[in-house]
CSV table of C-alpha atoms in Angstrom, one decimal:
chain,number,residue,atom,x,y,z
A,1,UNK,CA,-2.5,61.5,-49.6
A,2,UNK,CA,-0.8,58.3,-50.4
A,3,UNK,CA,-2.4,56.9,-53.6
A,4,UNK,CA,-4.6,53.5,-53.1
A,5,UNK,CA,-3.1,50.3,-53.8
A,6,UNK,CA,-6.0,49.4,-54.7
A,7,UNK,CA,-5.8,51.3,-58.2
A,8,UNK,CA,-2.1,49.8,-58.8
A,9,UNK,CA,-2.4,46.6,-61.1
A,10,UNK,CA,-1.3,43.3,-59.6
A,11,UNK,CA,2.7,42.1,-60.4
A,12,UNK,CA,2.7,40.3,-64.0
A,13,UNK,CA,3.6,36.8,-64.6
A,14,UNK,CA,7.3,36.5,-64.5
A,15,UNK,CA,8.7,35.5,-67.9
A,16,UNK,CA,8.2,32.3,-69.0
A,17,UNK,CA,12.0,31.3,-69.4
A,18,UNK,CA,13.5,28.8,-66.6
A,19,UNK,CA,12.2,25.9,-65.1
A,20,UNK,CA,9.0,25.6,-63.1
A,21,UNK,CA,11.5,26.1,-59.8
A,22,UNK,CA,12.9,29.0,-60.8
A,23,UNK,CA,9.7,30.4,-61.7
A,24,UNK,CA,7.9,29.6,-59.2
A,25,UNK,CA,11.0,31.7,-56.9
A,26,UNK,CA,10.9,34.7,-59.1
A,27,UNK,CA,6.6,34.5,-58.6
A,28,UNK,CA,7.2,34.5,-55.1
A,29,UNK,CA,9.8,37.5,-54.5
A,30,UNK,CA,7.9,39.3,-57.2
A,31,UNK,CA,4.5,38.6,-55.4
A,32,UNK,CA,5.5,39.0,-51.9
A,33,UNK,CA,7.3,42.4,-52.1
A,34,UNK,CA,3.9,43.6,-53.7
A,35,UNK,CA,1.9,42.4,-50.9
A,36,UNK,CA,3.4,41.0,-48.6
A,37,UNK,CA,3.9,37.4,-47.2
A,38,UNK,CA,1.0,36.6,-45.3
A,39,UNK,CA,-1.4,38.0,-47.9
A,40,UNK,CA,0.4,36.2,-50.7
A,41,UNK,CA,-1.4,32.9,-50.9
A,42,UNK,CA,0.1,29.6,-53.0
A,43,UNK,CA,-2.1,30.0,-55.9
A,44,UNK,CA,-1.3,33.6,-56.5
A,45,UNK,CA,2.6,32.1,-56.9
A,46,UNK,CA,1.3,29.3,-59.1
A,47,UNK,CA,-0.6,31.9,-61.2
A,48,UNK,CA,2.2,34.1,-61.2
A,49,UNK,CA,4.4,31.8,-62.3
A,50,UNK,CA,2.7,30.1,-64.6
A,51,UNK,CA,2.3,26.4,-63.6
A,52,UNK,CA,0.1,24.1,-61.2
A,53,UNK,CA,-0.8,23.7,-58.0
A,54,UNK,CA,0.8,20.3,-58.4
A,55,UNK,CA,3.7,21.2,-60.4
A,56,UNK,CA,4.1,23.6,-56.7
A,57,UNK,CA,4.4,21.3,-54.4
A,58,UNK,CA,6.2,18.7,-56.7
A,59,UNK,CA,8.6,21.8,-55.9
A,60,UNK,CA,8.3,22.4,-52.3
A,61,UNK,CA,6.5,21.1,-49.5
A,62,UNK,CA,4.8,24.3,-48.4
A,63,UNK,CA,4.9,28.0,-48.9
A,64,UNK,CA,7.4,28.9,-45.9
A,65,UNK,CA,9.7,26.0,-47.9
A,66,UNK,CA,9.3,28.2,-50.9
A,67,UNK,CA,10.1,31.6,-49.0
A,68,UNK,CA,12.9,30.0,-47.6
A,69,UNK,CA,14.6,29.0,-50.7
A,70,UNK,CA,13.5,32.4,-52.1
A,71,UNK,CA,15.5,34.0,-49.4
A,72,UNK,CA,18.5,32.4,-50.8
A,73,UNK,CA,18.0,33.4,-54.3
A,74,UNK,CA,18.0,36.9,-53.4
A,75,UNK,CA,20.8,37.2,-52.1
A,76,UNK,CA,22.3,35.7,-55.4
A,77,UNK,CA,20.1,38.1,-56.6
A,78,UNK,CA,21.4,41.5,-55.1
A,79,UNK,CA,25.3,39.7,-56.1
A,80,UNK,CA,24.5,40.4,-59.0
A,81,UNK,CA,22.5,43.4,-59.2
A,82,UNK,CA,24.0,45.6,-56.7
A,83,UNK,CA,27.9,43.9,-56.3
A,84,UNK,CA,29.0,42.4,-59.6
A,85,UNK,CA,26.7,44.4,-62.8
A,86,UNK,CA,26.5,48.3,-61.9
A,87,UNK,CA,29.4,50.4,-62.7
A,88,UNK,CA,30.0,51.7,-59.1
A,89,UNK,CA,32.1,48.2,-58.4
A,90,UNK,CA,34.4,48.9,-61.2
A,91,UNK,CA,35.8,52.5,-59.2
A,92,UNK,CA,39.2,51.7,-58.2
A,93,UNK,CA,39.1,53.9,-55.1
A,94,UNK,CA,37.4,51.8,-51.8
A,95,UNK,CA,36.1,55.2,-50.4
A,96,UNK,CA,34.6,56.5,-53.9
A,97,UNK,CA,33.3,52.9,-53.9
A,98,UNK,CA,31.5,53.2,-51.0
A,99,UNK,CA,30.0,56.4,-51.9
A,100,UNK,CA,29.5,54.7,-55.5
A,101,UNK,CA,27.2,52.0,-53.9
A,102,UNK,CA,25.0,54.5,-52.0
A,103,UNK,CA,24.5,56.6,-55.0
A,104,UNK,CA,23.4,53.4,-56.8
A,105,UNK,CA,20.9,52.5,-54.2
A,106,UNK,CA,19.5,56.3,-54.1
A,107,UNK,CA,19.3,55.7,-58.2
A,108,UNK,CA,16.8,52.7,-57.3
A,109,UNK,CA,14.7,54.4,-55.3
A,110,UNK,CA,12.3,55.1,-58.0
A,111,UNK,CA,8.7,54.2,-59.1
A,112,UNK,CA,6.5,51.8,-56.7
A,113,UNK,CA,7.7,50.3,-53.7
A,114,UNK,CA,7.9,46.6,-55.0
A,115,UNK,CA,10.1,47.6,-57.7
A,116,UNK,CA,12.9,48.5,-55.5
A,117,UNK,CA,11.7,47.1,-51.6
A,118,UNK,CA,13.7,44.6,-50.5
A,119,UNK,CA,12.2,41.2,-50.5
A,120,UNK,CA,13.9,39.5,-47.3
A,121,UNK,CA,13.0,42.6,-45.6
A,122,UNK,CA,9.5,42.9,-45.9
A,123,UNK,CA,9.1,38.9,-45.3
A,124,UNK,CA,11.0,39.1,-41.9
A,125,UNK,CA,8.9,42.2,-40.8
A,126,UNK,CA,6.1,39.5,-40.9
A,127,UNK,CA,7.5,36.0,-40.2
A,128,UNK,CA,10.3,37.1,-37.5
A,129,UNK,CA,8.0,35.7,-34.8
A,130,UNK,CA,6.0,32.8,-36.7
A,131,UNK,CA,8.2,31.2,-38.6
A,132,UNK,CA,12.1,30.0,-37.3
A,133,UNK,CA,13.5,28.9,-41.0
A,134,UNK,CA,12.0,32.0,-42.7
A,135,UNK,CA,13.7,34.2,-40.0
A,136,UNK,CA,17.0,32.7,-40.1
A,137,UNK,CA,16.5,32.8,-44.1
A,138,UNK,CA,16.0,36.2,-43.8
A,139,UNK,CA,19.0,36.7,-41.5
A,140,UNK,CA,21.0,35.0,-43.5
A,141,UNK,CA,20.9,37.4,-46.9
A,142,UNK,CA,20.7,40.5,-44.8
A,143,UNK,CA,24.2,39.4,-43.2
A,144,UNK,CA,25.6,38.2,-46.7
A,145,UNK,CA,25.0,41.9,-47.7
A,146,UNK,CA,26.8,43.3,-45.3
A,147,UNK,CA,29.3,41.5,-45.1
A,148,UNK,CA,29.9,41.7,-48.8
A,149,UNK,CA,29.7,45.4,-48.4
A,150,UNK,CA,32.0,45.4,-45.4
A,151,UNK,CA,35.1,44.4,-47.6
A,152,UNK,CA,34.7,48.0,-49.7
A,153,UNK,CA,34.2,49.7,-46.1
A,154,UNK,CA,37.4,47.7,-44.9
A,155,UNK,CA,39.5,48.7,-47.7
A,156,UNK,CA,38.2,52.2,-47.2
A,157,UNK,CA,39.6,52.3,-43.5
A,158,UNK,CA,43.0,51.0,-44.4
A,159,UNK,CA,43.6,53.8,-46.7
A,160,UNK,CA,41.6,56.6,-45.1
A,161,UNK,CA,41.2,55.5,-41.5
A,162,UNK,CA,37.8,56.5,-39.9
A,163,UNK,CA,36.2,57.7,-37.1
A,164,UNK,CA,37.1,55.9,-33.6
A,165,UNK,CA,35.5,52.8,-32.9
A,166,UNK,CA,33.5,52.4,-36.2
A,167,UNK,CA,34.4,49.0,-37.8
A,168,UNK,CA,33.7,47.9,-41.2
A,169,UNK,CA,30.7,45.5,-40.0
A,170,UNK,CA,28.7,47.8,-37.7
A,171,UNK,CA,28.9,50.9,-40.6
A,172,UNK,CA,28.1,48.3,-43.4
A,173,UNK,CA,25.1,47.0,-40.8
A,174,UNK,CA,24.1,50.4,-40.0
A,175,UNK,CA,23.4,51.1,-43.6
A,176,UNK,CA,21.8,48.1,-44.1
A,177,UNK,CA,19.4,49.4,-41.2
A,178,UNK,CA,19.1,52.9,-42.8
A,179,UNK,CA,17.8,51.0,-46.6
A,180,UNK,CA,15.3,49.1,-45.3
A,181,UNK,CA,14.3,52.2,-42.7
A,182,UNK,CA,13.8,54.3,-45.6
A,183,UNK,CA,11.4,51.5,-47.1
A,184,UNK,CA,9.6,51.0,-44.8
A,185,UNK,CA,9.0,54.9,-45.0
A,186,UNK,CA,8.1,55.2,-48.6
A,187,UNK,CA,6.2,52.2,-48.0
A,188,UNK,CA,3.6,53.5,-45.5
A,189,UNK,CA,4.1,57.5,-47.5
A,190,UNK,CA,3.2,56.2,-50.8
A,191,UNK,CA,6.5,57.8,-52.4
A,192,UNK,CA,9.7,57.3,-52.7
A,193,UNK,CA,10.8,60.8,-51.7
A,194,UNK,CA,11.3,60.2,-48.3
A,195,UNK,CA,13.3,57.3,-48.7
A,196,UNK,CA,15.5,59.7,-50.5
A,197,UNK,CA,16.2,61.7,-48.8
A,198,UNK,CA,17.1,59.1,-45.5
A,199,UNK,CA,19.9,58.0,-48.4
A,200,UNK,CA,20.9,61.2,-49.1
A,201,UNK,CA,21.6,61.7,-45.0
A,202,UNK,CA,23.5,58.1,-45.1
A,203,UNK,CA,26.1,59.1,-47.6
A,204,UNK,CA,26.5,62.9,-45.8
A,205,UNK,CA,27.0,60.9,-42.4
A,206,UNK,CA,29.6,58.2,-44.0
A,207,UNK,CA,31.6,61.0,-45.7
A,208,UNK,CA,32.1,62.7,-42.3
A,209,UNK,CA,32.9,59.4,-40.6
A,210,UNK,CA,35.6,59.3,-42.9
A,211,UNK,CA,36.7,62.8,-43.1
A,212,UNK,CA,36.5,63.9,-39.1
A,213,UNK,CA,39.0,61.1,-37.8
């Protein structure tokens, strides 16, 4: 039995450091991936964060304005996170690479779901049909990480080739589909397990992509 979320303590404030903006960003993606969009309301952002109601829409007109611009700072975010700071980037080999980024998102999949869910992927399950810029926000990251991972799958093709009409897009795509598959899963399981074990099954299928051309 899944445990209750109910018995889970609510996110903390986000630290204190940065201006009222960035704060108020970093209360949002915190909030949200615990709870989801539509339950998230403007004052649980403003409490979150750590200023005013006022000082909130000094900031931004409304909360899909704040989602928006949230959407945008995580995909700066997962830059720097998952393509610039772990030590899977630094492997000179493009196929180990590969391999080294899934390993490093199986390594996340630890603990409660809004420590590792992804924020633009929960708030498009919601807003996809209601809300135009949040969509296209959404769109927007999910794209820049697949494209980003695309050059390591690109480079991994020159040198190894790979299996007949896979491009580097559609693989980096289709494991962008599998991620936020799997938390969706651990999501509605209450565990993480699951979600592991969809990763584990990503990197088995891109190693025989690459090794069965």
């Amino acid at each position: 039995m899944p445990p209750s979320r109910a018995t889970k303590a609510p996110p903390r404030q986000v630290p204190a450091a940065g201006s009222a903006r960035e704060r108020l960003i970093a209360a949002a993606i915190a909030t949200v991936r615990y709870k989801g969009f539509s339950a998230t309301s403007v004052d649980e952002i403003c409490q979150a964060a750590g200023v005013t109601k006022g000082a909130f829409f000094h900031h931004f007109a409304s909360k899909e304005a704040l989602a928006v611009e949230a959407a945008g700072a995580w995909t700066e975010i997962a830059e720097q996170r998952i393509f610039t700071q772990p030590d899977w980037t630094r492997i000179p080999d493009p196929l180990e690479r590969l391999l080294g980024h899934i390993d490093f998102r199986l390594s996340m999949l630890d603990g409660p779901a809004e420590d590792f869910t992804c924020f633009v992927g929960t708030m498009v399950q919601e807003s996809y049909n209601s809300s135009d810029p949040i969509r296209a926000a959404c769109d927007a990251s999910l794209h820049a990480y697949a494209l980003r991972l695309a050059e390591d799958i690109q480079q991994a093709i020159d040198i190894y080739g790979i299996a007949s009409g896979v491009s580097a897009v559609s693989l980096a795509f289709h494991i962008q589909a599998v991620l936020q598959g799997a938390f969706i899963l651990a999501k509605a399981n209450g565990n993480p397990v699951i979600a592991r074990d969809s990763v584990m099954h990503l990197k088995r299928y891109v190693v025989m992509l690459f090794t069965q051309n």
